[in-house]
PDB file of C-alpha atoms in Angstrom:
ATOM      1  CA  MET A   1      -9.395 -22.394 -75.497  1.00 96.00           C
ATOM      2  CA  VAL A   2      -9.436 -20.982 -71.962  1.00 97.00           C
ATOM      3  CA  LEU A   3     -12.820 -19.878 -70.632  1.00 98.00           C
ATOM      4  CA  TYR A   4     -12.655 -16.995 -68.144  1.00 97.00           C
ATOM      5  CA  VAL A   5     -15.936 -16.432 -66.309  1.00 97.00           C
ATOM      6  CA  ASP A   6     -16.442 -12.989 -64.800  1.00 95.00           C
ATOM      7  CA  MET A   7     -18.490 -13.237 -61.591  1.00 96.00           C
ATOM      8  CA  ASN A   8     -19.527  -9.588 -61.333  1.00 91.00           C
ATOM      9  CA  PHE A   9     -23.040  -8.283 -61.905  1.00 84.00           C
ATOM     10  CA  PHE A  10     -23.654  -7.880 -65.623  1.00 79.00           C
ATOM     11  CA  GLU A  11     -23.858  -4.076 -65.395  1.00 80.00           C
ATOM     12  CA  ASP A  12     -20.467  -4.064 -63.616  1.00 75.00           C
ATOM     13  CA  TYR A  13     -19.079  -6.494 -66.184  1.00 77.00           C
ATOM     14  CA  LYS A  14     -20.037  -4.109 -69.009  1.00 71.00           C
ATOM     15  CA  ARG A  15     -18.304  -1.160 -67.321  1.00 73.00           C
ATOM     16  CA  SER A  16     -15.048  -2.886 -66.355  1.00 66.00           C
ATOM     17  CA  ASP A  17     -12.066  -3.395 -68.619  1.00 63.00           C
ATOM     18  CA  GLY A  18      -9.755  -4.937 -65.987  1.00 56.00           C
ATOM     19  CA  ARG A  19     -10.774  -8.463 -67.008  1.00 70.00           C
ATOM     20  CA  PHE A  20      -9.237  -7.872 -70.453  1.00 78.00           C
ATOM     21  CA  SER A  21      -5.757  -7.442 -68.995  1.00 85.00           C
ATOM     22  CA  HIS A  22      -6.328 -10.789 -67.279  1.00 92.00           C
ATOM     23  CA  LYS A  23      -7.477 -12.271 -70.601  1.00 94.00           C
ATOM     24  CA  LEU A  24      -4.199 -11.206 -72.225  1.00 95.00           C
ATOM     25  CA  ARG A  25      -2.188 -12.764 -69.418  1.00 96.00           C
ATOM     26  CA  PHE A  26      -4.127 -16.017 -69.636  1.00 98.00           C
ATOM     27  CA  GLU A  27      -3.574 -16.144 -73.393  1.00 97.00           C
ATOM     28  CA  GLU A  28       0.143 -15.436 -73.040  1.00 97.00           C
ATOM     29  CA  LEU A  29       0.687 -18.071 -70.364  1.00 98.00           C
ATOM     30  CA  SER A  30      -1.565 -20.772 -71.783  1.00 98.00           C
ATOM     31  CA  GLY A  31      -0.805 -20.341 -75.490  1.00 97.00           C
ATOM     32  CA  GLU A  32      -4.556 -20.540 -76.078  1.00 97.00           C
ATOM     33  CA  PRO A  33      -7.225 -17.978 -76.968  1.00 97.00           C
ATOM     34  CA  CYS A  34      -9.245 -16.863 -73.946  1.00 97.00           C
ATOM     35  CA  LEU A  35     -12.991 -16.314 -74.141  1.00 96.00           C
ATOM     36  CA  VAL A  36     -14.486 -14.011 -71.494  1.00 95.00           C
ATOM     37  CA  LEU A  37     -18.113 -14.500 -70.431  1.00 95.00           C
ATOM     38  CA  ASN A  38     -20.156 -13.111 -67.604  1.00 95.00           C
ATOM     39  CA  TYR A  39     -21.488 -15.826 -65.312  1.00 96.00           C
ATOM     40  CA  THR A  40     -25.067 -14.891 -66.265  1.00 95.00           C
ATOM     41  CA  GLN A  41     -24.247 -15.788 -69.885  1.00 95.00           C
ATOM     42  CA  LEU A  42     -22.999 -19.268 -69.062  1.00 96.00           C
ATOM     43  CA  SER A  43     -25.187 -22.352 -69.244  1.00 97.00           C
ATOM     44  CA  LYS A  44     -24.353 -26.011 -68.941  1.00 96.00           C
ATOM     45  CA  ALA A  45     -25.278 -26.531 -72.600  1.00 97.00           C
ATOM     46  CA  LEU A  46     -23.012 -23.684 -73.747  1.00 98.00           C
ATOM     47  CA  PHE A  47     -20.168 -24.937 -71.571  1.00 98.00           C
ATOM     48  CA  GLU A  48     -20.426 -28.397 -73.097  1.00 96.00           C
ATOM     49  CA  GLU A  49     -20.516 -26.895 -76.576  1.00 97.00           C
ATOM     50  CA  LEU A  50     -17.414 -24.750 -75.942  1.00 97.00           C
ATOM     51  CA  SER A  51     -15.515 -27.607 -74.234  1.00 95.00           C
ATOM     52  CA  PRO A  52     -12.652 -25.374 -73.026  1.00 97.00           C
ATOM     53  CA  LYS A  53      -9.268 -26.779 -72.079  1.00 96.00           C
ATOM     54  CA  ALA A  54      -9.329 -24.804 -68.829  1.00 97.00           C
ATOM     55  CA  LEU A  55     -11.886 -22.864 -66.801  1.00 98.00           C
ATOM     56  CA  ILE A  56     -11.043 -19.839 -64.628  1.00 98.00           C
ATOM     57  CA  LEU A  57     -13.562 -18.086 -62.371  1.00 98.00           C
ATOM     58  CA  SER A  58     -12.936 -14.472 -61.326  1.00 97.00           C
ATOM     59  CA  GLY A  59     -13.217 -12.733 -57.989  1.00 95.00           C
ATOM     60  CA  PHE A  60     -16.391 -10.940 -56.872  1.00 94.00           C
ATOM     61  CA  GLY A  61     -17.071  -7.216 -56.807  1.00 86.00           C
ATOM     62  CA  ARG A  62     -19.962  -7.383 -54.326  1.00 91.00           C
ATOM     63  CA  SER A  63     -21.090  -9.244 -51.234  1.00 95.00           C
ATOM     64  CA  PHE A  64     -22.704 -12.655 -51.568  1.00 97.00           C
ATOM     65  CA  GLU A  65     -25.990 -11.434 -50.122  1.00 96.00           C
ATOM     66  CA  ASP A  66     -26.361  -9.140 -53.155  1.00 96.00           C
ATOM     67  CA  TYR A  67     -26.605 -12.156 -55.482  1.00 97.00           C
ATOM     68  CA  ASP A  68     -29.674 -14.240 -56.226  1.00 97.00           C
ATOM     69  CA  VAL A  69     -28.791 -17.824 -55.343  1.00 98.00           C
ATOM     70  CA  PRO A  70     -30.563 -19.318 -58.414  1.00 98.00           C
ATOM     71  CA  SER A  71     -28.110 -17.391 -60.601  1.00 97.00           C
ATOM     72  CA  PHE A  72     -25.459 -19.886 -59.419  1.00 98.00           C
ATOM     73  CA  TYR A  73     -27.398 -23.045 -60.327  1.00 98.00           C
ATOM     74  CA  GLU A  74     -25.897 -23.513 -63.794  1.00 97.00           C
ATOM     75  CA  LEU A  75     -22.346 -22.957 -62.527  1.00 98.00           C
ATOM     76  CA  ASN A  76     -22.996 -25.324 -59.611  1.00 98.00           C
ATOM     77  CA  ASP A  77     -23.986 -28.099 -62.004  1.00 98.00           C
ATOM     78  CA  ILE A  78     -20.973 -27.452 -64.239  1.00 98.00           C
ATOM     79  CA  LEU A  79     -18.487 -27.553 -61.354  1.00 98.00           C
ATOM     80  CA  HIS A  80     -19.919 -30.734 -59.868  1.00 98.00           C
ATOM     81  CA  GLU A  81     -19.830 -32.566 -63.191  1.00 97.00           C
ATOM     82  CA  THR A  82     -16.906 -31.287 -65.239  1.00 95.00           C
ATOM     83  CA  GLU A  83     -13.461 -32.900 -65.398  1.00 94.00           C
ATOM     84  CA  ILE A  84     -11.968 -29.836 -67.085  1.00 96.00           C
ATOM     85  CA  PRO A  85      -9.173 -28.250 -64.993  1.00 97.00           C
ATOM     86  CA  THR A  86     -10.678 -25.325 -63.093  1.00 98.00           C
ATOM     87  CA  LEU A  87      -9.235 -22.480 -61.040  1.00 98.00           C
ATOM     88  CA  ALA A  88     -11.603 -20.468 -58.823  1.00 98.00           C
ATOM     89  CA  ILE A  89     -10.094 -17.186 -57.590  1.00 98.00           C
ATOM     90  CA  CYS A  90     -10.921 -15.193 -54.405  1.00 98.00           C
ATOM     91  CA  GLY A  91     -14.733 -14.782 -54.267  1.00 98.00           C
ATOM     92  CA  SER A  92     -15.138 -17.771 -56.586  1.00 98.00           C
ATOM     93  CA  HIS A  93     -12.982 -19.785 -54.185  1.00 98.00           C
ATOM     94  CA  GLN A  94     -15.459 -18.835 -51.452  1.00 98.00           C
ATOM     95  CA  LEU A  95     -18.342 -19.738 -53.769  1.00 98.00           C
ATOM     96  CA  LEU A  96     -16.713 -23.123 -54.331  1.00 98.00           C
ATOM     97  CA  GLY A  97     -16.876 -23.618 -50.564  1.00 98.00           C
ATOM     98  CA  PHE A  98     -20.599 -22.873 -50.549  1.00 98.00           C
ATOM     99  CA  LEU A  99     -21.355 -25.059 -53.572  1.00 98.00           C
ATOM    100  CA  PHE A 100     -19.546 -28.104 -52.193  1.00 98.00           C
ATOM    101  CA  ASN A 101     -20.544 -27.668 -48.532  1.00 98.00           C
ATOM    102  CA  LEU A 102     -24.250 -26.968 -49.156  1.00 98.00           C
ATOM    103  CA  ASN A 103     -27.152 -28.115 -51.276  1.00 98.00           C
ATOM    104  CA  ILE A 104     -27.304 -24.807 -53.097  1.00 98.00           C
ATOM    105  CA  ARG A 105     -30.854 -25.390 -54.318  1.00 98.00           C
ATOM    106  CA  ALA A 106     -32.026 -25.568 -50.704  1.00 98.00           C
ATOM    107  CA  VAL A 107     -30.448 -22.188 -49.779  1.00 97.00           C
ATOM    108  CA  GLU A 108     -32.406 -18.925 -50.017  1.00 97.00           C
ATOM    109  CA  ARG A 109     -29.480 -16.533 -49.540  1.00 97.00           C
ATOM    110  CA  LEU A 110     -25.701 -16.700 -49.186  1.00 98.00           C
ATOM    111  CA  TYR A 111     -23.853 -14.402 -46.795  1.00 97.00           C
ATOM    112  CA  ASP A 112     -20.282 -13.166 -46.558  1.00 97.00           C
ATOM    113  CA  GLN A 113     -18.082 -15.045 -44.093  1.00 98.00           C
ATOM    114  CA  PRO A 114     -15.517 -12.507 -42.796  1.00 97.00           C
ATOM    115  CA  MET A 115     -12.223 -13.699 -41.371  1.00 97.00           C
ATOM    116  CA  ARG A 116     -12.762 -11.673 -38.186  1.00 97.00           C
ATOM    117  CA  LYS A 117     -13.448  -8.211 -36.804  1.00 96.00           C
ATOM    118  CA  LEU A 118     -10.555  -5.866 -36.124  1.00 96.00           C
ATOM    119  CA  ARG A 119      -9.035  -6.063 -32.662  1.00 95.00           C
ATOM    120  CA  PRO A 120      -8.891  -2.905 -30.492  1.00 95.00           C
ATOM    121  CA  GLY A 121      -6.258  -0.550 -31.872  1.00 93.00           C
ATOM    122  CA  GLU A 122      -5.691  -2.614 -35.006  1.00 93.00           C
ATOM    123  CA  PRO A 123      -5.488  -0.410 -38.146  1.00 88.00           C
ATOM    124  CA  ASP A 124      -8.167  -0.601 -40.820  1.00 87.00           C
ATOM    125  CA  HIS A 125      -6.542  -0.603 -44.275  1.00 74.00           C
ATOM    126  CA  SER A 126      -9.802   0.550 -45.882  1.00 71.00           C
ATOM    127  CA  PRO A 127     -11.880   2.276 -43.185  1.00 64.00           C
ATOM    128  CA  THR A 128     -14.548   3.792 -45.436  1.00 65.00           C
ATOM    129  CA  ALA A 129     -14.745   2.090 -48.813  1.00 67.00           C
ATOM    130  CA  TYR A 130     -14.412  -1.619 -48.099  1.00 77.00           C
ATOM    131  CA  HIS A 131     -16.169  -3.312 -45.148  1.00 87.00           C
ATOM    132  CA  PRO A 132     -14.936  -1.039 -42.333  1.00 90.00           C
ATOM    133  CA  GLY A 133     -14.210  -2.688 -39.015  1.00 92.00           C
ATOM    134  CA  TYR A 134     -13.133  -6.049 -40.437  1.00 94.00           C
ATOM    135  CA  PHE A 135      -9.668  -7.498 -40.799  1.00 95.00           C
ATOM    136  CA  LYS A 136      -8.475  -7.638 -44.410  1.00 94.00           C
ATOM    137  CA  GLU A 137      -5.583  -9.222 -46.221  1.00 95.00           C
ATOM    138  CA  GLU A 138      -4.770  -6.482 -48.713  1.00 93.00           C
ATOM    139  CA  GLY A 139      -1.470  -6.471 -50.586  1.00 95.00           C
ATOM    140  CA  PHE A 140       1.232  -9.092 -51.143  1.00 98.00           C
ATOM    141  CA  TYR A 141       1.405 -11.785 -48.459  1.00 98.00           C
ATOM    142  CA  PRO A 142       3.495 -14.923 -47.844  1.00 98.00           C
ATOM    143  CA  VAL A 143       1.385 -18.080 -48.186  1.00 98.00           C
ATOM    144  CA  THR A 144       2.557 -21.371 -46.681  1.00 98.00           C
ATOM    145  CA  ILE A 145       2.241 -24.625 -48.612  1.00 98.00           C
ATOM    146  CA  VAL A 146       0.851 -27.357 -46.356  1.00 98.00           C
ATOM    147  CA  LYS A 147       0.513 -30.086 -49.001  1.00 98.00           C
ATOM    148  CA  ASP A 148       2.604 -30.568 -52.123  1.00 98.00           C
ATOM    149  CA  ASP A 149       0.707 -30.169 -55.378  1.00 97.00           C
ATOM    150  CA  PRO A 150       1.622 -29.651 -59.054  1.00 97.00           C
ATOM    151  CA  LEU A 151       0.081 -26.174 -58.792  1.00 98.00           C
ATOM    152  CA  PHE A 152       3.055 -25.155 -56.628  1.00 98.00           C
ATOM    153  CA  ASP A 153       5.893 -26.712 -58.658  1.00 98.00           C
ATOM    154  CA  GLY A 154       8.994 -24.517 -58.572  1.00 98.00           C
ATOM    155  CA  LEU A 155       7.730 -22.218 -55.797  1.00 98.00           C
ATOM    156  CA  SER A 156       9.491 -21.395 -52.554  1.00 98.00           C
ATOM    157  CA  ASN A 157       7.658 -22.071 -49.294  1.00 98.00           C
ATOM    158  CA  PRO A 158       6.192 -19.664 -48.424  1.00 98.00           C
ATOM    159  CA  PHE A 159       5.396 -18.067 -51.767  1.00 98.00           C
ATOM    160  CA  TRP A 160       4.217 -14.468 -52.244  1.00 98.00           C
ATOM    161  CA  VAL A 161       0.932 -13.514 -53.935  1.00 98.00           C
ATOM    162  CA  ARG A 162      -1.590 -10.683 -54.072  1.00 98.00           C
ATOM    163  CA  GLU A 163      -4.420 -10.786 -51.540  1.00 97.00           C
ATOM    164  CA  SER A 164      -7.566  -8.627 -51.557  1.00 95.00           C
ATOM    165  CA  HIS A 165     -10.300 -10.029 -49.313  1.00 95.00           C
ATOM    166  CA  TYR A 166     -12.023  -9.872 -45.967  1.00 96.00           C
ATOM    167  CA  CYS A 167     -13.934 -13.159 -46.249  1.00 97.00           C
ATOM    168  CA  GLU A 168     -12.767 -16.761 -46.338  1.00 98.00           C
ATOM    169  CA  VAL A 169     -13.907 -20.355 -46.720  1.00 98.00           C
ATOM    170  CA  LYS A 170     -14.776 -21.324 -43.161  1.00 98.00           C
ATOM    171  CA  GLU A 171     -15.070 -25.084 -43.652  1.00 98.00           C
ATOM    172  CA  LEU A 172     -13.103 -27.273 -46.037  1.00 98.00           C
ATOM    173  CA  PRO A 173     -15.609 -29.137 -48.244  1.00 98.00           C
ATOM    174  CA  PRO A 174     -15.564 -32.907 -47.633  1.00 96.00           C
ATOM    175  CA  ASP A 175     -14.269 -33.767 -51.137  1.00 95.00           C
ATOM    176  CA  PHE A 176     -11.388 -31.265 -50.942  1.00 98.00           C
ATOM    177  CA  GLU A 177      -7.934 -31.216 -49.406  1.00 98.00           C
ATOM    178  CA  LEU A 178      -6.129 -28.226 -47.938  1.00 98.00           C
ATOM    179  CA  LEU A 179      -3.095 -27.038 -49.904  1.00 98.00           C
ATOM    180  CA  ALA A 180      -1.990 -23.669 -48.470  1.00 99.00           C
ATOM    181  CA  SER A 181      -2.646 -21.284 -45.560  1.00 98.00           C
ATOM    182  CA  THR A 182      -1.822 -17.943 -43.963  1.00 98.00           C
ATOM    183  CA  PRO A 183      -2.017 -17.269 -40.211  1.00 98.00           C
ATOM    184  CA  GLU A 184      -5.309 -15.366 -40.589  1.00 97.00           C
ATOM    185  CA  CYS A 185      -6.862 -17.450 -43.386  1.00 98.00           C
ATOM    186  CA  ARG A 186      -6.468 -21.209 -43.068  1.00 98.00           C
ATOM    187  CA  ILE A 187      -7.973 -22.182 -46.447  1.00 98.00           C
ATOM    188  CA  GLN A 188      -5.857 -20.154 -48.864  1.00 98.00           C
ATOM    189  CA  ALA A 189      -5.834 -22.946 -51.433  1.00 99.00           C
ATOM    190  CA  MET A 190      -7.739 -26.196 -51.800  1.00 98.00           C
ATOM    191  CA  ARG A 191      -8.179 -28.913 -54.406  1.00 98.00           C
ATOM    192  CA  HIS A 192     -10.821 -31.517 -55.116  1.00 98.00           C
ATOM    193  CA  ARG A 193      -9.535 -34.980 -54.220  1.00 96.00           C
ATOM    194  CA  SER A 194     -10.301 -36.615 -57.574  1.00 95.00           C
ATOM    195  CA  LYS A 195      -9.930 -33.876 -60.199  1.00 94.00           C
ATOM    196  CA  TYR A 196      -8.086 -30.651 -60.987  1.00 96.00           C
ATOM    197  CA  LEU A 197     -10.651 -28.360 -59.379  1.00 98.00           C
ATOM    198  CA  TYR A 198      -8.808 -25.686 -57.411  1.00 98.00           C
ATOM    199  CA  GLY A 199      -9.883 -22.806 -55.241  1.00 98.00           C
ATOM    200  CA  VAL A 200      -7.390 -20.084 -54.265  1.00 99.00           C
ATOM    201  CA  GLN A 201      -8.162 -17.171 -51.980  1.00 98.00           C
ATOM    202  CA  PHE A 202      -5.345 -15.083 -53.442  1.00 98.00           C
ATOM    203  CA  HIS A 203      -5.064 -13.507 -56.905  1.00 98.00           C
ATOM    204  CA  PRO A 204      -2.373 -15.279 -58.953  1.00 98.00           C
ATOM    205  CA  GLU A 205      -3.284 -13.177 -61.997  1.00 97.00           C
ATOM    206  CA  ALA A 206      -2.245  -9.976 -60.161  1.00 97.00           C
ATOM    207  CA  TYR A 207       1.512 -10.538 -60.262  1.00 97.00           C
ATOM    208  CA  VAL A 208       3.986  -7.650 -60.546  1.00 97.00           C
ATOM    209  CA  GLU A 209       7.745  -7.334 -60.113  1.00 98.00           C
ATOM    210  CA  PRO A 210       9.210  -8.487 -57.784  1.00 97.00           C
ATOM    211  CA  TYR A 211       6.218 -10.636 -56.754  1.00 98.00           C
ATOM    212  CA  MET A 212       6.010 -13.059 -59.666  1.00 98.00           C
ATOM    213  CA  ASP A 213       4.924 -16.286 -57.946  1.00 98.00           C
ATOM    214  CA  GLY A 214       1.371 -15.861 -59.218  1.00 98.00           C
ATOM    215  CA  LYS A 215       2.676 -16.114 -62.776  1.00 98.00           C
ATOM    216  CA  LEU A 216       4.318 -19.457 -62.010  1.00 98.00           C
ATOM    217  CA  ILE A 217       1.116 -20.730 -60.387  1.00 98.00           C
ATOM    218  CA  LEU A 218      -0.830 -19.884 -63.550  1.00 98.00           C
ATOM    219  CA  GLU A 219       1.849 -21.489 -65.721  1.00 98.00           C
ATOM    220  CA  ASN A 220       1.584 -24.642 -63.614  1.00 98.00           C
ATOM    221  CA  PHE A 221      -2.202 -24.628 -63.884  1.00 98.00           C
ATOM    222  CA  PHE A 222      -2.127 -24.296 -67.656  1.00 98.00           C
ATOM    223  CA  LYS A 223       0.492 -27.049 -67.858  1.00 97.00           C
ATOM    224  CA  LEU A 224      -1.932 -29.321 -66.005  1.00 95.00           C
ATOM    225  CA  ALA A 225      -4.673 -28.321 -68.405  1.00 95.00           C
ATOM    226  CA  ARG A 226      -2.482 -29.222 -71.396  1.00 92.00           C
ATOM    227  CA  THR A 227      -0.911 -32.446 -70.183  1.00 87.00           C
ATOM    228  CA  LYS A 228      -3.170 -34.045 -67.579  1.00 70.00           C
ATOM    229  CA  ARG A 229      -6.682 -33.169 -68.639  1.00 54.00           C
ATOM    230  CA  PHE A 230      -9.224 -35.747 -67.394  1.00 46.00           C
ATOM    231  CA  SER A 231      -6.455 -37.761 -65.657  1.00 47.00           C
ATOM    232  CA  ALA A 232      -6.420 -36.530 -62.047  1.00 46.00           C
ATOM    233  CA  LYS A 233      -8.128 -39.634 -60.611  1.00 44.00           C
TER     234      LYS A 233
END
């Protein structure tokens, strides 16, 4: 089983059906059923009971400062302890940076970490609806591999994937290594040094013709989950 954890507020989770198209893709590519849970429904005890073959964490629909930090405690404990292959996408990639750079239980509030403000005369791709005045990677972008990893098997360098963000991981956590970058966002992909715990700033699940590299990345991730579970050390 693949466990897909939706990181949106529960009221947003109930209204959205986009995650179900992702569920179908995960099932097709993994050959496993995919269970979707909101992050508020997940506990360490439930996670241990489910014992999924792979864990995927979704992007975020709101800013970090809108979330209560204690709501991340259970997920923090799971991510620090589990050996199950894990892929954290976009906002969850940024959350991974917070959880492994900080003692989350000593933090009162998390805040967005934008890439940068727009330069004079630089166009704003979303001037009203989405953090006006800040630079955004929005659309399909080339991402450069800086360290070989099984996640990128069969890809060209650079590879092309969907981006939709204005924030980034500012500091690589000490137990992680950098895997991929863009000129504006250095930490596009990272991996824990001793297990298959990945964070990716881009959205591999949002592949469309002719930009299909995200599909191969997911196929590679699920291959790791099938063949090398608990053996990354």
